[in-house]
PDB file of C-alpha atoms in Angstrom:
ATOM      1  CA  MET A   1     115.493 -37.073-165.179  1.00 62.00           C
ATOM      2  CA  HIS A   2     117.310 -36.897-168.525  1.00 81.00           C
ATOM      3  CA  ALA A   3     119.529 -34.290-170.137  1.00 85.00           C
ATOM      4  CA  GLY A   4     116.801 -33.226-172.553  1.00 87.00           C
ATOM      5  CA  SER A   5     114.960 -31.632-169.646  1.00 93.00           C
ATOM      6  CA  PHE A   6     117.708 -29.024-169.421  1.00 95.00           C
ATOM      7  CA  ALA A   7     117.319 -27.411-172.855  1.00 95.00           C
ATOM      8  CA  PRO A   8     119.091 -25.514-174.300  1.00 96.00           C
ATOM      9  CA  TYR A   9     121.993 -26.943-172.261  1.00 96.00           C
ATOM     10  CA  GLU A  10     121.345 -30.634-172.947  1.00 96.00           C
ATOM     11  CA  ALA A  11     124.979 -31.446-173.764  1.00 96.00           C
ATOM     12  CA  LEU A  12     126.221 -29.777-170.595  1.00 97.00           C
ATOM     13  CA  ALA A  13     123.545 -31.537-168.550  1.00 96.00           C
ATOM     14  CA  GLU A  14     124.454 -34.922-170.010  1.00 96.00           C
ATOM     15  CA  THR A  15     128.039 -34.360-168.863  1.00 96.00           C
ATOM     16  CA  LEU A  16     127.228 -32.997-165.410  1.00 96.00           C
ATOM     17  CA  ILE A  17     124.157 -34.991-164.302  1.00 95.00           C
ATOM     18  CA  PRO A  18     126.323 -37.939-163.144  1.00 93.00           C
ATOM     19  CA  HIS A  19     128.000 -35.502-160.721  1.00 93.00           C
ATOM     20  CA  ALA A  20     124.913 -33.473-159.829  1.00 90.00           C
ATOM     21  CA  ALA A  21     123.344 -35.267-156.871  1.00 81.00           C
ATOM     22  CA  GLU A  22     124.239 -37.896-154.319  1.00 75.00           C
ATOM     23  CA  GLY A  23     122.438 -39.594-151.460  1.00 72.00           C
ATOM     24  CA  ASP A  24     118.709 -40.215-151.174  1.00 75.00           C
ATOM     25  CA  ASP A  25     117.363 -36.825-150.077  1.00 78.00           C
ATOM     26  CA  GLY A  26     114.214 -36.234-152.127  1.00 77.00           C
ATOM     27  CA  SER A  27     114.319 -32.507-151.380  1.00 77.00           C
ATOM     28  CA  HIS A  28     117.749 -32.155-153.015  1.00 80.00           C
ATOM     29  CA  ASP A  29     117.479 -34.614-155.883  1.00 87.00           C
ATOM     30  CA  LEU A  30     117.535 -34.210-159.654  1.00 92.00           C
ATOM     31  CA  ALA A  31     113.910 -33.068-159.615  1.00 93.00           C
ATOM     32  CA  HIS A  32     114.933 -30.204-157.309  1.00 94.00           C
ATOM     33  CA  ILE A  33     117.850 -29.381-159.598  1.00 95.00           C
ATOM     34  CA  HIS A  34     115.509 -29.317-162.582  1.00 96.00           C
ATOM     35  CA  ARG A  35     113.071 -26.978-160.813  1.00 97.00           C
ATOM     36  CA  VAL A  36     115.943 -24.672-159.878  1.00 97.00           C
ATOM     37  CA  PHE A  37     117.127 -24.793-163.485  1.00 98.00           C
ATOM     38  CA  ARG A  38     113.698 -23.730-164.737  1.00 97.00           C
ATOM     39  CA  ASN A  39     113.606 -20.906-162.193  1.00 98.00           C
ATOM     40  CA  ALA A  40     117.103 -19.831-163.179  1.00 98.00           C
ATOM     41  CA  MET A  41     116.325 -19.830-166.887  1.00 98.00           C
ATOM     42  CA  ARG A  42     113.192 -17.761-166.268  1.00 98.00           C
ATOM     43  CA  ILE A  43     115.208 -15.167-164.350  1.00 98.00           C
ATOM     44  CA  HIS A  44     118.108 -15.344-166.838  1.00 98.00           C
ATOM     45  CA  ALA A  45     115.724 -14.542-169.705  1.00 98.00           C
ATOM     46  CA  GLN A  46     114.934 -11.207-168.044  1.00 98.00           C
ATOM     47  CA  GLU A  47     118.182 -10.385-166.248  1.00 98.00           C
ATOM     48  CA  GLY A  48     120.885 -11.706-168.619  1.00 98.00           C
ATOM     49  CA  GLY A  49     124.187 -13.230-167.538  1.00 97.00           C
ATOM     50  CA  ASN A  50     126.340 -16.088-168.808  1.00 98.00           C
ATOM     51  CA  GLY A  51     123.924 -18.929-169.468  1.00 98.00           C
ATOM     52  CA  THR A  52     126.543 -21.677-169.580  1.00 98.00           C
ATOM     53  CA  VAL A  53     128.070 -20.634-166.246  1.00 98.00           C
ATOM     54  CA  LEU A  54     124.594 -20.377-164.761  1.00 98.00           C
ATOM     55  CA  ALA A  55     123.497 -23.785-166.053  1.00 98.00           C
ATOM     56  CA  ALA A  56     126.643 -25.458-164.705  1.00 98.00           C
ATOM     57  CA  SER A  57     126.162 -23.709-161.369  1.00 98.00           C
ATOM     58  CA  VAL A  58     122.602 -24.998-161.119  1.00 98.00           C
ATOM     59  CA  LEU A  59     123.531 -28.538-162.111  1.00 97.00           C
ATOM     60  CA  LEU A  60     126.305 -28.738-159.506  1.00 97.00           C
ATOM     61  CA  HIS A  61     124.934 -26.561-156.697  1.00 95.00           C
ATOM     62  CA  ASP A  62     123.891 -29.560-154.568  1.00 91.00           C
ATOM     63  CA  CYS A  63     126.515 -32.021-155.757  1.00 90.00           C
ATOM     64  CA  VAL A  64     127.579 -32.857-152.191  1.00 88.00           C
ATOM     65  CA  ALA A  65     124.860 -34.235-149.906  1.00 80.00           C
ATOM     66  CA  VAL A  66     124.778 -32.856-146.353  1.00 77.00           C
ATOM     67  CA  GLU A  67     121.729 -33.558-144.191  1.00 71.00           C
ATOM     68  CA  LYS A  68     119.843 -30.603-142.717  1.00 70.00           C
ATOM     69  CA  ASN A  69     120.685 -31.726-139.186  1.00 66.00           C
ATOM     70  CA  SER A  70     124.377 -32.348-139.879  1.00 67.00           C
ATOM     71  CA  PRO A  71     126.982 -30.201-138.089  1.00 66.00           C
ATOM     72  CA  LEU A  72     128.512 -29.714-141.545  1.00 65.00           C
ATOM     73  CA  ARG A  73     125.339 -28.154-142.963  1.00 68.00           C
ATOM     74  CA  SER A  74     126.802 -24.634-143.091  1.00 73.00           C
ATOM     75  CA  GLN A  75     129.709 -26.054-145.105  1.00 83.00           C
ATOM     76  CA  ALA A  76     127.565 -27.767-147.744  1.00 86.00           C
ATOM     77  CA  SER A  77     127.925 -25.054-150.377  1.00 91.00           C
ATOM     78  CA  ARG A  78     131.696 -24.858-149.843  1.00 93.00           C
ATOM     79  CA  LEU A  79     132.017 -28.619-150.253  1.00 92.00           C
ATOM     80  CA  ALA A  80     129.878 -28.508-153.409  1.00 93.00           C
ATOM     81  CA  ALA A  81     131.949 -25.632-154.823  1.00 96.00           C
ATOM     82  CA  GLU A  82     135.152 -27.569-154.205  1.00 96.00           C
ATOM     83  CA  LYS A  83     133.751 -30.641-155.944  1.00 95.00           C
ATOM     84  CA  ALA A  84     132.541 -28.502-158.866  1.00 97.00           C
ATOM     85  CA  ILE A  85     136.040 -27.104-159.325  1.00 98.00           C
ATOM     86  CA  VAL A  86     137.459 -30.622-159.619  1.00 97.00           C
ATOM     87  CA  VAL A  87     134.710 -31.756-162.019  1.00 97.00           C
ATOM     88  CA  LEU A  88     134.957 -28.742-164.329  1.00 98.00           C
ATOM     89  CA  ASP A  89     138.750 -28.740-164.292  1.00 97.00           C
ATOM     90  CA  GLY A  90     138.658 -32.371-165.355  1.00 97.00           C
ATOM     91  CA  LEU A  91     136.425 -31.373-168.263  1.00 97.00           C
ATOM     92  CA  GLY A  92     138.926 -28.747-169.411  1.00 97.00           C
ATOM     93  CA  TRP A  93     136.981 -25.624-168.472  1.00 98.00           C
ATOM     94  CA  ARG A  94     138.754 -22.270-168.406  1.00 96.00           C
ATOM     95  CA  ASP A  95     139.790 -21.070-164.944  1.00 97.00           C
ATOM     96  CA  PRO A  96     137.652 -17.874-165.009  1.00 97.00           C
ATOM     97  CA  ASP A  97     134.528 -19.885-165.790  1.00 98.00           C
ATOM     98  CA  ILE A  98     135.347 -22.464-163.122  1.00 98.00           C
ATOM     99  CA  GLU A  99     135.819 -19.661-160.597  1.00 98.00           C
ATOM    100  CA  ALA A 100     132.502 -18.113-161.640  1.00 98.00           C
ATOM    101  CA  VAL A 101     130.659 -21.400-161.121  1.00 98.00           C
ATOM    102  CA  ALA A 102     132.393 -22.024-157.794  1.00 98.00           C
ATOM    103  CA  HIS A 103     131.458 -18.544-156.537  1.00 97.00           C
ATOM    104  CA  ALA A 104     127.821 -19.018-157.488  1.00 97.00           C
ATOM    105  CA  ILE A 105     127.653 -22.379-155.724  1.00 97.00           C
ATOM    106  CA  LEU A 106     129.516 -21.143-152.662  1.00 96.00           C
ATOM    107  CA  THR A 107     127.182 -18.188-152.110  1.00 95.00           C
ATOM    108  CA  HIS A 108     123.821 -19.728-153.004  1.00 94.00           C
ATOM    109  CA  SER A 109     123.142 -21.327-149.636  1.00 88.00           C
ATOM    110  CA  PHE A 110     121.059 -19.687-146.898  1.00 82.00           C
ATOM    111  CA  SER A 111     123.061 -21.441-144.187  1.00 78.00           C
ATOM    112  CA  ALA A 112     126.395 -20.260-145.629  1.00 78.00           C
ATOM    113  CA  ASN A 113     125.302 -16.617-145.162  1.00 83.00           C
ATOM    114  CA  LEU A 114     127.538 -15.289-147.955  1.00 87.00           C
ATOM    115  CA  THR A 115     126.718 -12.488-150.400  1.00 92.00           C
ATOM    116  CA  PRO A 116     126.625 -13.353-154.127  1.00 96.00           C
ATOM    117  CA  GLU A 117     128.613 -10.847-156.178  1.00 96.00           C
ATOM    118  CA  SER A 118     128.159 -11.928-159.799  1.00 98.00           C
ATOM    119  CA  LEU A 119     124.880 -11.870-161.701  1.00 98.00           C
ATOM    120  CA  GLU A 120     125.009 -15.636-162.167  1.00 98.00           C
ATOM    121  CA  ALA A 121     125.477 -16.122-158.424  1.00 98.00           C
ATOM    122  CA  LYS A 122     122.537 -13.835-157.687  1.00 98.00           C
ATOM    123  CA  ILE A 123     120.332 -15.721-160.126  1.00 98.00           C
ATOM    124  CA  LEU A 124     121.305 -19.112-158.681  1.00 98.00           C
ATOM    125  CA  GLN A 125     120.552 -17.945-155.147  1.00 97.00           C
ATOM    126  CA  ASP A 126     117.165 -16.581-156.228  1.00 98.00           C
ATOM    127  CA  ALA A 127     116.321 -19.696-158.251  1.00 98.00           C
ATOM    128  CA  ASP A 128     117.202 -22.018-155.385  1.00 96.00           C
ATOM    129  CA  ARG A 129     115.250 -19.985-152.830  1.00 96.00           C
ATOM    130  CA  LEU A 130     112.182 -19.942-155.057  1.00 97.00           C
ATOM    131  CA  ASP A 131     112.098 -23.706-154.625  1.00 96.00           C
ATOM    132  CA  ALA A 132     112.030 -23.238-150.839  1.00 95.00           C
ATOM    133  CA  ILE A 133     108.826 -21.176-150.846  1.00 95.00           C
ATOM    134  CA  GLY A 134     105.430 -21.613-152.477  1.00 94.00           C
ATOM    135  CA  MET A 135     103.664 -24.969-152.698  1.00 96.00           C
ATOM    136  CA  VAL A 136     106.826 -26.922-153.435  1.00 96.00           C
ATOM    137  CA  GLY A 137     108.601 -25.212-150.557  1.00 95.00           C
ATOM    138  CA  ALA A 138     105.840 -26.266-148.184  1.00 96.00           C
ATOM    139  CA  ALA A 139     105.995 -29.841-149.491  1.00 96.00           C
ATOM    140  CA  ARG A 140     109.768 -29.921-149.063  1.00 95.00           C
ATOM    141  CA  CYS A 141     109.432 -28.566-145.527  1.00 95.00           C
ATOM    142  CA  PHE A 142     107.111 -31.385-144.501  1.00 96.00           C
ATOM    143  CA  TYR A 143     109.180 -33.964-146.372  1.00 94.00           C
ATOM    144  CA  ILE A 144     112.348 -32.945-144.521  1.00 93.00           C
ATOM    145  CA  ALA A 145     110.519 -32.893-141.203  1.00 94.00           C
ATOM    146  CA  GLY A 146     109.415 -36.480-141.768  1.00 94.00           C
ATOM    147  CA  ARG A 147     112.886 -37.472-142.890  1.00 91.00           C
ATOM    148  CA  LEU A 148     114.384 -36.070-139.684  1.00 91.00           C
ATOM    149  CA  GLY A 149     111.665 -37.446-137.419  1.00 94.00           C
ATOM    150  CA  SER A 150     110.078 -34.102-136.491  1.00 96.00           C
ATOM    151  CA  ALA A 151     106.429 -33.639-135.511  1.00 97.00           C
ATOM    152  CA  LEU A 152     104.144 -31.565-137.730  1.00 97.00           C
ATOM    153  CA  TYR A 153     103.381 -29.047-134.991  1.00 98.00           C
ATOM    154  CA  ASP A 154     103.183 -28.514-131.240  1.00 98.00           C
ATOM    155  CA  PRO A 155      99.534 -29.253-130.385  1.00 97.00           C
ATOM    156  CA  ALA A 156      99.721 -27.161-127.216  1.00 97.00           C
ATOM    157  CA  ASP A 157     101.117 -24.079-128.970  1.00 97.00           C
ATOM    158  CA  PRO A 158     101.191 -24.434-132.794  1.00 97.00           C
ATOM    159  CA  LEU A 159     102.306 -20.832-133.459  1.00 95.00           C
ATOM    160  CA  ALA A 160     104.925 -20.757-130.697  1.00 96.00           C
ATOM    161  CA  LYS A 161     103.268 -17.876-128.862  1.00 96.00           C
ATOM    162  CA  ASP A 162     104.601 -19.006-125.478  1.00 97.00           C
ATOM    163  CA  ARG A 163     107.654 -21.021-126.457  1.00 97.00           C
ATOM    164  CA  PRO A 164     110.756 -20.578-128.621  1.00 97.00           C
ATOM    165  CA  LEU A 165     110.501 -21.605-132.261  1.00 97.00           C
ATOM    166  CA  ASP A 166     112.056 -25.019-132.776  1.00 96.00           C
ATOM    167  CA  ASP A 167     112.014 -26.254-136.366  1.00 94.00           C
ATOM    168  CA  ARG A 168     114.024 -29.325-135.464  1.00 93.00           C
ATOM    169  CA  ARG A 169     111.044 -30.556-133.432  1.00 96.00           C
ATOM    170  CA  PHE A 170     108.070 -29.067-135.297  1.00 97.00           C
ATOM    171  CA  ALA A 171     107.677 -28.729-139.077  1.00 97.00           C
ATOM    172  CA  ILE A 172     105.537 -25.594-139.183  1.00 97.00           C
ATOM    173  CA  ASP A 173     108.002 -23.723-136.957  1.00 97.00           C
ATOM    174  CA  HIS A 174     110.234 -23.685-140.040  1.00 96.00           C
ATOM    175  CA  PHE A 175     107.799 -21.377-141.827  1.00 97.00           C
ATOM    176  CA  GLU A 176     108.391 -18.566-139.336  1.00 96.00           C
ATOM    177  CA  ASN A 177     111.953 -19.509-138.506  1.00 94.00           C
ATOM    178  CA  LYS A 178     113.184 -19.373-142.101  1.00 93.00           C
ATOM    179  CA  LEU A 179     110.764 -19.683-145.010  1.00 96.00           C
ATOM    180  CA  PHE A 180     108.814 -16.464-144.432  1.00 96.00           C
ATOM    181  CA  LYS A 181     112.100 -14.551-144.265  1.00 94.00           C
ATOM    182  CA  LEU A 182     113.344 -15.619-147.680  1.00 94.00           C
ATOM    183  CA  ALA A 183     111.192 -13.361-149.885  1.00 95.00           C
ATOM    184  CA  ASN A 184     112.857 -10.223-148.497  1.00 93.00           C
ATOM    185  CA  GLY A 185     116.335 -11.338-149.514  1.00 93.00           C
ATOM    186  CA  PHE A 186     116.042 -11.869-153.264  1.00 97.00           C
ATOM    187  CA  GLN A 187     118.837 -10.458-155.400  1.00 97.00           C
ATOM    188  CA  THR A 188     117.211  -9.740-158.785  1.00 98.00           C
ATOM    189  CA  GLU A 189     114.091  -7.812-159.715  1.00 98.00           C
ATOM    190  CA  THR A 190     112.649 -10.808-161.554  1.00 98.00           C
ATOM    191  CA  GLY A 191     113.396 -13.018-158.573  1.00 98.00           C
ATOM    192  CA  ARG A 192     111.668 -10.592-156.233  1.00 98.00           C
ATOM    193  CA  GLN A 193     108.529 -10.576-158.379  1.00 97.00           C
ATOM    194  CA  LEU A 194     108.383 -14.378-158.462  1.00 97.00           C
ATOM    195  CA  ALA A 195     109.118 -14.591-154.743  1.00 97.00           C
ATOM    196  CA  LYS A 196     106.227 -12.302-153.857  1.00 97.00           C
ATOM    197  CA  GLU A 197     103.744 -14.673-155.503  1.00 96.00           C
ATOM    198  CA  ARG A 198     105.251 -17.764-153.937  1.00 96.00           C
ATOM    199  CA  HIS A 199     105.454 -16.159-150.498  1.00 97.00           C
ATOM    200  CA  GLU A 200     101.726 -15.498-150.672  1.00 97.00           C
ATOM    201  CA  ARG A 201     101.119 -19.145-151.606  1.00 96.00           C
ATOM    202  CA  LEU A 202     103.235 -20.268-148.674  1.00 96.00           C
ATOM    203  CA  GLN A 203     101.228 -18.091-146.303  1.00 97.00           C
ATOM    204  CA  ARG A 204      98.006 -19.608-147.645  1.00 97.00           C
ATOM    205  CA  VAL A 205      99.367 -23.119-147.044  1.00 97.00           C
ATOM    206  CA  LEU A 206     100.043 -22.301-143.404  1.00 97.00           C
ATOM    207  CA  ASP A 207      96.691 -20.582-142.995  1.00 97.00           C
ATOM    208  CA  MET A 208      94.844 -23.600-144.371  1.00 97.00           C
ATOM    209  CA  PHE A 209      96.929 -25.954-142.258  1.00 97.00           C
ATOM    210  CA  LEU A 210      96.136 -23.997-139.075  1.00 97.00           C
ATOM    211  CA  ASP A 211      92.454 -23.956-139.988  1.00 97.00           C
ATOM    212  CA  GLU A 212      92.415 -27.762-139.891  1.00 97.00           C
ATOM    213  CA  ILE A 213      94.124 -28.378-136.556  1.00 95.00           C
TER     214      ILE A 213
END
């Protein structure tokens, strides 16, 4: 992934990509960051906001790697925001812009359960959650399940009709436990429109999966 993929913020991307991702998690790598960037730019084109702050927020939103099953998972966005502050301060950014980026990163995460206040923060949260639903969201779900050693489903009760949902043990439990809930929480009108389409795709993925087991 090269800086030219982040037009019209190539120069910013060239500076921030070395800080953007760490570890070997293929669901939170530079390809994920690029998809979130494209989502964010699509929403930004309709909703407005400070494009430079938004682009920096996207590039650094996953700059600290915390595994999904780590006890620090709920702190991942805080850790990333703190790292972003150090990176941007070292680049000579103005304090208000640094604070704006840090707020967007801090509040983007589902597990952090914080409300985004600025437009840029709302767009980042929407853009990141779009990557968690739809076809890519389904692929990421199964990828993470394999990474963590989970089974695809409970063969005795795939839809958890007579057992508690447990997405640490079964991949498709994550659809009901989290992914299907995301579309109702989008912050911008453009984000909500995009989420509706991707939510329907996600439902079709599960329906086709269930038809084959």
